[in-house]
């Protein structure tokens, strides 16, 4: 199996490539990545010399770059390339529309042109919107509420429209909140852990009673791989960890694990605009084709905290330059 992975220098993409190279001997991966702020060459530095791995620098919105990456022939495309941070989508929505919708369209056209047998779109549970009660199923209406989730929903709609119209061989995975090593330190867990290690405060939005369902990056990667191998074309699969936690529960664990105190290190700040209170997905469909998460959440979270503690050389350079500019823009007025 020869795969084109897009966005493979990012968090979930790089975890996916590592799982594939480790657990599917003989498979090869071409990684097409635009190297935006979140695409980090360090995430794949250990596999640079692997004969089954090749890196191509390029943007999924650029059809010529996509054609170039496909030149050796591939059996499937897995699209991780996306702008993914909700807060950044509130500050600057345009990049999200470009990569998450237009980029998806460019890839779908490439799938048609090159007659690629399989395409997997990596999406998110955020496309269902705020879920007050119960769990979202794959054919529920999409009610995205942030520029980020609306862009991802736009990508999903394109994918499903290509299946309906052209029978382009597509599938979609919708993952829940993902945690683990190599996550850019703007998201809740890596931001809070690295702040706490630095003896700084953590900014909890609003009352912190929002609920997310946490999924380990390797479980997410194996879920996507499972859908690639066993999913039915034209179908959507929810991939969730089954670990619903309030942000305050997560914060308490992180603060205690880093040896800090809730009184001195937690600051409640102005809420995220349009903040979704709860996500929850029903993953029966993925379980029916044989996937299940393996990582125990408490153990996985502890191991993740330890990873950031032991890999300061990975995250320290990221919390400088552009990040500091973003941090000030996002948090100074809160
Ligand atoms: O649900 C899947 C989605 O999970 C993915 O599609 C997104 O790409 C990913 O960013 C994530 O979205 P969230 O908005 O849920 O993740 P984030 O880590 O930004 O925030 C998690 C929760 O923590 C959310 O309720 C907002 C809150 N939060 C976050 C930050 C960065 C805070 O209270 N303070 C913060 O500084």
GROMACS .gro file of C-alpha atoms and ligand atoms in nm:
model
  370
    1UNK     CA    1   0.000   0.000   0.000
    2UNK     CA    2   0.138   0.340  -0.102
    3UNK     CA    3  -0.021   0.632   0.085
    4UNK     CA    4  -0.023   1.004   0.027
    5UNK     CA    5  -0.065   1.162   0.371
    6UNK     CA    6  -0.132   1.535   0.367
    7UNK     CA    7  -0.050   1.746   0.670
    8UNK     CA    8   0.178   1.474   0.803
    9UNK     CA    9   0.401   1.716   0.994
   10UNK     CA   10   0.107   1.809   1.216
   11UNK     CA   11  -0.006   1.646   1.538
   12UNK     CA   12  -0.247   1.370   1.432
   13UNK     CA   13  -0.089   1.328   1.087
   14UNK     CA   14   0.259   1.262   1.227
   15UNK     CA   15   0.117   1.018   1.484
   16UNK     CA   16  -0.064   0.842   1.196
   17UNK     CA   17   0.253   0.811   0.983
   18UNK     CA   18   0.442   0.662   1.278
   19UNK     CA   19   0.165   0.407   1.342
   20UNK     CA   20   0.157   0.310   0.972
   21UNK     CA   21   0.535   0.266   0.938
   22UNK     CA   22   0.549   0.070   1.264
   23UNK     CA   23   0.240  -0.147   1.229
   24UNK     CA   24   0.212  -0.200   0.850
   25UNK     CA   25   0.550  -0.332   0.730
   26UNK     CA   26   0.601  -0.283   0.357
   27UNK     CA   27   0.365   0.016   0.331
   28UNK     CA   28   0.512   0.344   0.211
   29UNK     CA   29   0.413   0.702   0.285
   30UNK     CA   30   0.456   1.027   0.092
   31UNK     CA   31   0.399   1.319   0.330
   32UNK     CA   32   0.280   1.641   0.161
   33UNK     CA   33   0.288   1.930   0.410
   34UNK     CA   34   0.277   2.308   0.367
   35UNK     CA   35   0.486   2.364   0.681
   36UNK     CA   36   0.258   2.625   0.834
   37UNK     CA   37   0.318   2.723   1.199
   38UNK     CA   38   0.169   2.389   1.311
   39UNK     CA   39   0.366   2.170   1.069
   40UNK     CA   40   0.682   2.076   1.252
   41UNK     CA   41   0.967   1.885   1.079
   42UNK     CA   42   1.079   1.765   1.424
   43UNK     CA   43   0.761   1.551   1.436
   44UNK     CA   44   0.899   1.324   1.161
   45UNK     CA   45   1.274   1.377   1.209
   46UNK     CA   46   1.321   1.018   1.331
   47UNK     CA   47   1.185   0.868   1.005
   48UNK     CA   48   1.355   1.099   0.755
   49UNK     CA   49   1.597   0.823   0.647
   50UNK     CA   50   1.332   0.550   0.634
   51UNK     CA   51   1.321   0.418   0.273
   52UNK     CA   52   0.942   0.384   0.307
   53UNK     CA   53   0.901   0.754   0.383
   54UNK     CA   54   0.932   1.060   0.157
   55UNK     CA   55   0.860   1.424   0.243
   56UNK     CA   56   0.728   1.673  -0.013
   57UNK     CA   57   0.690   2.041   0.077
   58UNK     CA   58   0.365   2.174  -0.070
   59UNK     CA   59   0.015   2.309  -0.013
   60UNK     CA   60  -0.301   2.104  -0.077
   61UNK     CA   61  -0.456   2.415  -0.238
   62UNK     CA   62  -0.189   2.394  -0.511
   63UNK     CA   63  -0.304   2.134  -0.770
   64UNK     CA   64   0.044   2.117  -0.927
   65UNK     CA   65   0.202   2.038  -0.589
   66UNK     CA   66  -0.059   1.767  -0.528
   67UNK     CA   67   0.004   1.619  -0.876
   68UNK     CA   68   0.378   1.621  -0.804
   69UNK     CA   69   0.330   1.432  -0.477
   70UNK     CA   70   0.113   1.174  -0.655
   71UNK     CA   71   0.361   1.125  -0.942
   72UNK     CA   72   0.496   0.786  -0.825
   73UNK     CA   73   0.139   0.651  -0.798
   74UNK     CA   74  -0.052   0.597  -0.474
   75UNK     CA   75  -0.327   0.362  -0.357
   76UNK     CA   76  -0.493   0.605  -0.116
   77UNK     CA   77  -0.491   0.963   0.012
   78UNK     CA   78  -0.549   1.043   0.380
   79UNK     CA   79  -0.611   1.415   0.430
   80UNK     CA   80  -0.497   1.558   0.765
   81UNK     CA   81  -0.401   1.898   0.621
   82UNK     CA   82  -0.616   2.163   0.790
   83UNK     CA   83  -0.624   2.475   0.996
   84UNK     CA   84  -0.752   2.334   1.326
   85UNK     CA   85  -0.750   2.579   1.614
   86UNK     CA   86  -1.091   2.727   1.701
   87UNK     CA   87  -0.945   3.038   1.868
   88UNK     CA   88  -0.737   3.122   1.562
   89UNK     CA   89  -1.046   3.078   1.342
   90UNK     CA   90  -1.218   3.346   1.550
   91UNK     CA   91  -0.922   3.582   1.502
   92UNK     CA   92  -0.856   3.504   1.130
   93UNK     CA   93  -1.117   3.288   0.956
   94UNK     CA   94  -0.990   3.313   0.596
   95UNK     CA   95  -0.704   3.061   0.616
   96UNK     CA   96  -0.958   2.806   0.745
   97UNK     CA   97  -1.189   2.845   0.447
   98UNK     CA   98  -0.894   2.819   0.211
   99UNK     CA   99  -0.728   2.503   0.344
  100UNK     CA  100  -1.027   2.319   0.492
  101UNK     CA  101  -1.269   2.377   0.200
  102UNK     CA  102  -1.069   2.475  -0.110
  103UNK     CA  103  -0.782   2.240  -0.022
  104UNK     CA  104  -1.030   1.952   0.015
  105UNK     CA  105  -1.177   2.037  -0.326
  106UNK     CA  106  -0.831   2.033  -0.488
  107UNK     CA  107  -0.763   1.688  -0.340
  108UNK     CA  108  -1.100   1.551  -0.451
  109UNK     CA  109  -1.027   1.667  -0.806
  110UNK     CA  110  -0.687   1.495  -0.788
  111UNK     CA  111  -0.856   1.172  -0.672
  112UNK     CA  112  -1.078   1.186  -0.981
  113UNK     CA  113  -0.799   1.281  -1.223
  114UNK     CA  114  -0.556   1.016  -1.101
  115UNK     CA  115  -0.825   0.753  -1.032
  116UNK     CA  116  -0.702   0.702  -0.674
  117UNK     CA  117  -0.889   0.403  -0.526
  118UNK     CA  118  -0.945   0.550  -0.175
  119UNK     CA  119  -0.965   0.888  -0.008
  120UNK     CA  120  -1.011   0.944   0.366
  121UNK     CA  121  -1.107   1.289   0.492
  122UNK     CA  122  -1.001   1.344   0.853
  123UNK     CA  123  -1.275   1.555   1.010
  124UNK     CA  124  -1.402   1.639   1.355
  125UNK     CA  125  -1.693   1.590   1.594
  126UNK     CA  126  -1.723   1.972   1.601
  127UNK     CA  127  -1.920   1.967   1.274
  128UNK     CA  128  -2.226   1.844   1.471
  129UNK     CA  129  -2.217   2.160   1.682
  130UNK     CA  130  -2.307   2.192   2.048
  131UNK     CA  131  -2.469   1.870   2.177
  132UNK     CA  132  -2.681   1.947   2.481
  133UNK     CA  133  -2.770   1.583   2.548
  134UNK     CA  134  -2.728   1.242   2.386
  135UNK     CA  135  -2.464   1.156   2.125
  136UNK     CA  136  -2.425   1.261   1.762
  137UNK     CA  137  -2.458   0.995   1.496
  138UNK     CA  138  -2.293   1.009   1.154
  139UNK     CA  139  -2.609   1.102   0.963
  140UNK     CA  140  -2.717   1.374   1.207
  141UNK     CA  141  -2.751   1.724   1.065
  142UNK     CA  142  -2.433   1.933   1.071
  143UNK     CA  143  -2.469   2.245   1.288
  144UNK     CA  144  -2.119   2.393   1.306
  145UNK     CA  145  -2.094   2.710   1.514
  146UNK     CA  146  -1.738   2.840   1.476
  147UNK     CA  147  -1.552   2.950   1.163
  148UNK     CA  148  -1.329   2.643   1.216
  149UNK     CA  149  -1.608   2.389   1.243
  150UNK     CA  150  -1.803   2.554   0.960
  151UNK     CA  151  -1.494   2.519   0.738
  152UNK     CA  152  -1.451   2.153   0.832
  153UNK     CA  153  -1.823   2.095   0.766
  154UNK     CA  154  -1.776   2.264   0.427
  155UNK     CA  155  -1.498   2.014   0.351
  156UNK     CA  156  -1.718   1.721   0.461
  157UNK     CA  157  -2.002   1.846   0.240
  158UNK     CA  158  -1.770   1.858  -0.061
  159UNK     CA  159  -1.649   1.504   0.008
  160UNK     CA  160  -2.004   1.367   0.036
  161UNK     CA  161  -2.115   1.564  -0.271
  162UNK     CA  162  -1.834   1.401  -0.475
  163UNK     CA  163  -1.951   1.059  -0.359
  164UNK     CA  164  -2.311   1.137  -0.448
  165UNK     CA  165  -2.232   1.300  -0.783
  166UNK     CA  166  -1.926   1.121  -0.919
  167UNK     CA  167  -1.896   0.812  -0.695
  168UNK     CA  168  -1.549   0.939  -0.599
  169UNK     CA  169  -1.424   0.667  -0.355
  170UNK     CA  170  -1.431   0.865  -0.031
  171UNK     CA  171  -1.478   0.811   0.341
  172UNK     CA  172  -1.484   1.054   0.634
  173UNK     CA  173  -1.370   1.010   0.994
  174UNK     CA  174  -1.495   1.248   1.263
  175UNK     CA  175  -1.264   1.238   1.563
  176UNK     CA  176  -1.311   1.375   1.911
  177UNK     CA  177  -1.064   1.591   2.110
  178UNK     CA  178  -0.723   1.435   2.069
  179UNK     CA  179  -0.428   1.444   2.310
  180UNK     CA  180  -0.079   1.296   2.319
  181UNK     CA  181   0.281   1.372   2.220
  182UNK     CA  182   0.366   1.625   1.946
  183UNK     CA  183   0.057   1.849   1.988
  184UNK     CA  184   0.128   2.216   1.917
  185UNK     CA  185   0.109   2.399   2.251
  186UNK     CA  186  -0.191   2.619   2.165
  187UNK     CA  187  -0.453   2.354   2.252
  188UNK     CA  188  -0.588   2.299   2.604
  189UNK     CA  189  -0.367   2.011   2.723
  190UNK     CA  190  -0.024   2.103   2.579
  191UNK     CA  191  -0.077   2.475   2.650
  192UNK     CA  192  -0.170   2.413   3.012
  193UNK     CA  193   0.103   2.153   3.073
  194UNK     CA  194   0.380   2.369   2.928
  195UNK     CA  195   0.253   2.679   3.114
  196UNK     CA  196   0.246   2.484   3.441
  197UNK     CA  197   0.593   2.340   3.386
  198UNK     CA  198   0.704   2.702   3.338
  199UNK     CA  199   0.532   2.797   3.667
  200UNK     CA  200   0.282   3.015   3.477
  201UNK     CA  201  -0.096   3.042   3.516
  202UNK     CA  202  -0.345   2.861   3.291
  203UNK     CA  203  -0.638   3.052   3.133
  204UNK     CA  204  -0.967   2.861   3.180
  205UNK     CA  205  -1.242   2.997   2.953
  206UNK     CA  206  -1.562   3.088   3.142
  207UNK     CA  207  -1.671   2.845   3.414
  208UNK     CA  208  -1.463   2.556   3.273
  209UNK     CA  209  -1.765   2.324   3.281
  210UNK     CA  210  -1.754   2.261   2.905
  211UNK     CA  211  -1.729   1.891   2.817
  212UNK     CA  212  -1.497   1.729   2.563
  213UNK     CA  213  -1.448   1.358   2.485
  214UNK     CA  214  -1.075   1.276   2.496
  215UNK     CA  215  -0.905   1.037   2.254
  216UNK     CA  216  -0.537   0.941   2.252
  217UNK     CA  217  -0.355   1.036   1.929
  218UNK     CA  218  -0.250   0.675   1.864
  219UNK     CA  219  -0.607   0.552   1.909
  220UNK     CA  220  -0.720   0.825   1.671
  221UNK     CA  221  -0.449   0.724   1.420
  222UNK     CA  222  -0.546   0.356   1.445
  223UNK     CA  223  -0.912   0.449   1.400
  224UNK     CA  224  -0.836   0.632   1.076
  225UNK     CA  225  -0.618   0.343   0.958
  226UNK     CA  226  -0.897   0.099   1.043
  227UNK     CA  227  -1.147   0.298   0.840
  228UNK     CA  228  -0.900   0.318   0.549
  229UNK     CA  229  -0.871  -0.062   0.551
  230UNK     CA  230  -1.220  -0.173   0.652
  231UNK     CA  231  -1.457   0.120   0.597
  232UNK     CA  232  -1.725   0.127   0.330
  233UNK     CA  233  -1.693   0.387   0.057
  234UNK     CA  234  -1.930   0.684   0.084
  235UNK     CA  235  -1.954   0.642   0.463
  236UNK     CA  236  -1.876   0.856   0.765
  237UNK     CA  237  -1.731   0.708   1.089
  238UNK     CA  238  -1.724   0.875   1.430
  239UNK     CA  239  -1.404   0.805   1.628
  240UNK     CA  240  -1.427   0.903   1.993
  241UNK     CA  241  -1.233   0.815   2.305
  242UNK     CA  242  -1.535   0.759   2.532
  243UNK     CA  243  -1.371   0.981   2.798
  244UNK     CA  244  -1.599   1.280   2.859
  245UNK     CA  245  -1.439   1.528   3.101
  246UNK     CA  246  -1.508   1.889   3.196
  247UNK     CA  247  -1.225   2.132   3.131
  248UNK     CA  248  -1.202   2.185   3.509
  249UNK     CA  249  -1.148   1.810   3.562
  250UNK     CA  250  -0.866   1.815   3.305
  251UNK     CA  251  -0.722   2.133   3.457
  252UNK     CA  252  -0.725   1.988   3.808
  253UNK     CA  253  -0.536   1.676   3.695
  254UNK     CA  254  -0.279   1.882   3.506
  255UNK     CA  255  -0.226   2.127   3.793
  256UNK     CA  256  -0.183   1.846   4.049
  257UNK     CA  257   0.043   1.637   3.822
  258UNK     CA  258   0.271   1.936   3.769
  259UNK     CA  259   0.289   2.000   4.143
  260UNK     CA  260   0.113   2.339   4.126
  261UNK     CA  261  -0.187   2.479   4.313
  262UNK     CA  262  -0.537   2.558   4.181
  263UNK     CA  263  -0.544   2.881   4.387
  264UNK     CA  264  -0.231   3.032   4.239
  265UNK     CA  265  -0.210   2.876   3.891
  266UNK     CA  266  -0.567   2.879   3.754
  267UNK     CA  267  -0.717   3.197   3.614
  268UNK     CA  268  -1.078   3.205   3.488
  269UNK     CA  269  -1.080   3.437   3.187
  270UNK     CA  270  -1.344   3.569   2.947
  271UNK     CA  271  -1.512   3.282   2.764
  272UNK     CA  272  -1.439   3.185   2.402
  273UNK     CA  273  -1.689   3.359   2.173
  274UNK     CA  274  -1.971   3.121   2.071
  275UNK     CA  275  -1.815   2.848   2.284
  276UNK     CA  276  -1.968   2.500   2.234
  277UNK     CA  277  -2.051   2.352   2.578
  278UNK     CA  278  -2.043   1.984   2.492
  279UNK     CA  279  -1.947   1.739   2.221
  280UNK     CA  280  -2.043   1.371   2.234
  281UNK     CA  281  -2.041   1.114   1.956
  282UNK     CA  282  -2.184   0.765   1.911
  283UNK     CA  283  -1.906   0.539   1.776
  284UNK     CA  284  -2.112   0.222   1.722
  285UNK     CA  285  -2.043   0.231   1.347
  286UNK     CA  286  -1.663   0.228   1.389
  287UNK     CA  287  -1.692  -0.040   1.658
  288UNK     CA  288  -1.908  -0.251   1.423
  289UNK     CA  289  -1.621  -0.265   1.172
  290UNK     CA  290  -1.382  -0.372   1.450
  291UNK     CA  291  -1.222  -0.054   1.589
  292UNK     CA  292  -1.198   0.030   1.958
  293UNK     CA  293  -0.973   0.270   2.150
  294UNK     CA  294  -0.702   0.097   2.356
  295UNK     CA  295  -0.542   0.368   2.571
  296UNK     CA  296  -0.676   0.414   2.924
  297UNK     CA  297  -0.738   0.789   2.964
  298UNK     CA  298  -0.581   0.840   3.308
  299UNK     CA  299  -0.268   0.648   3.203
  300UNK     CA  300  -0.254   0.818   2.862
  301UNK     CA  301  -0.283   1.162   3.019
  302UNK     CA  302  -0.011   1.087   3.274
  303UNK     CA  303   0.218   0.957   2.996
  304UNK     CA  304   0.143   1.270   2.790
  305UNK     CA  305   0.233   1.500   3.081
  306UNK     CA  306   0.556   1.301   3.127
  307UNK     CA  307   0.629   1.332   2.754
  308UNK     CA  308   0.608   1.714   2.768
  309UNK     CA  309   0.818   1.712   3.085
  310UNK     CA  310   1.089   1.505   2.914
  311UNK     CA  311   1.070   1.675   2.574
  312UNK     CA  312   1.120   2.039   2.655
  313UNK     CA  313   1.360   2.059   2.359
  314UNK     CA  314   1.059   1.983   2.134
  315UNK     CA  315   0.813   2.241   2.271
  316UNK     CA  316   1.036   2.519   2.403
  317UNK     CA  317   1.125   2.656   2.055
  318UNK     CA  318   0.753   2.653   1.959
  319UNK     CA  319   0.662   2.888   2.245
  320UNK     CA  320   0.852   3.177   2.093
  321UNK     CA  321   0.824   3.415   1.795
  322UNK     CA  322   0.485   3.379   1.620
  323UNK     CA  323   0.340   3.192   1.919
  324UNK     CA  324   0.409   3.479   2.160
  325UNK     CA  325   0.242   3.721   1.919
  326UNK     CA  326  -0.063   3.490   1.899
  327UNK     CA  327  -0.069   3.436   2.278
  328UNK     CA  328  -0.078   3.809   2.341
  329UNK     CA  329  -0.353   3.862   2.083
  330UNK     CA  330  -0.560   3.576   2.221
  331UNK     CA  331  -0.516   3.623   2.596
  332UNK     CA  332  -0.391   3.973   2.686
  333UNK     CA  333  -0.739   4.134   2.680
  334UNK     CA  334  -0.906   3.846   2.863
  335LIG     O1  335  -1.349   1.805   1.907
  335LIG     C1  336  -1.244   1.793   1.813
  335LIG     C2  337  -1.172   1.924   1.807
  335LIG     O2  338  -1.099   1.937   1.928
  335LIG     C3  339  -1.079   1.936   1.688
  335LIG     O3  340  -1.153   1.933   1.570
  335LIG     C4  341  -1.002   2.068   1.696
  335LIG     O4  342  -0.911   2.078   1.590
  335LIG     C5  343  -0.930   2.076   1.827
  335LIG     O5  344  -0.867   2.201   1.839
  335LIG     C6  345  -1.026   2.055   1.942
  335LIG     O6  346  -1.115   2.168   1.955
  335LIG     P1  347  -1.144   2.237   2.096
  335LIG     O7  348  -1.183   2.377   2.075
  335LIG     O8  349  -1.236   2.152   2.177
  335LIG     O9  350  -0.996   2.225   2.160
  335LIG     P2  351  -0.911   2.323   2.251
  335LIG    O10  352  -0.793   2.245   2.299
  335LIG    O11  353  -0.885   2.453   2.186
  335LIG    O12  354  -1.008   2.350   2.373
  335LIG     C7  355  -1.057   2.243   2.453
  335LIG     C8  356  -1.147   2.304   2.558
  335LIG    O13  357  -1.067   2.383   2.648
  335LIG     C9  358  -1.250   2.400   2.502
  335LIG    O14  359  -1.371   2.390   2.574
  335LIG    C10  360  -1.189   2.537   2.523
  335LIG    C11  361  -1.110   2.520   2.650
  335LIG     N1  362  -0.990   2.605   2.659
  335LIG    C12  363  -0.898   2.600   2.558
  335LIG    C13  364  -0.786   2.682   2.560
  335LIG    C14  365  -0.687   2.679   2.445
  335LIG    C15  366  -0.969   2.687   2.770
  335LIG    O15  367  -1.051   2.689   2.864
  335LIG     N2  368  -0.860   2.769   2.771
  335LIG    C16  369  -0.768   2.770   2.671
  335LIG    O16  370  -0.670   2.850   2.678
   0.00000   0.00000   0.00000
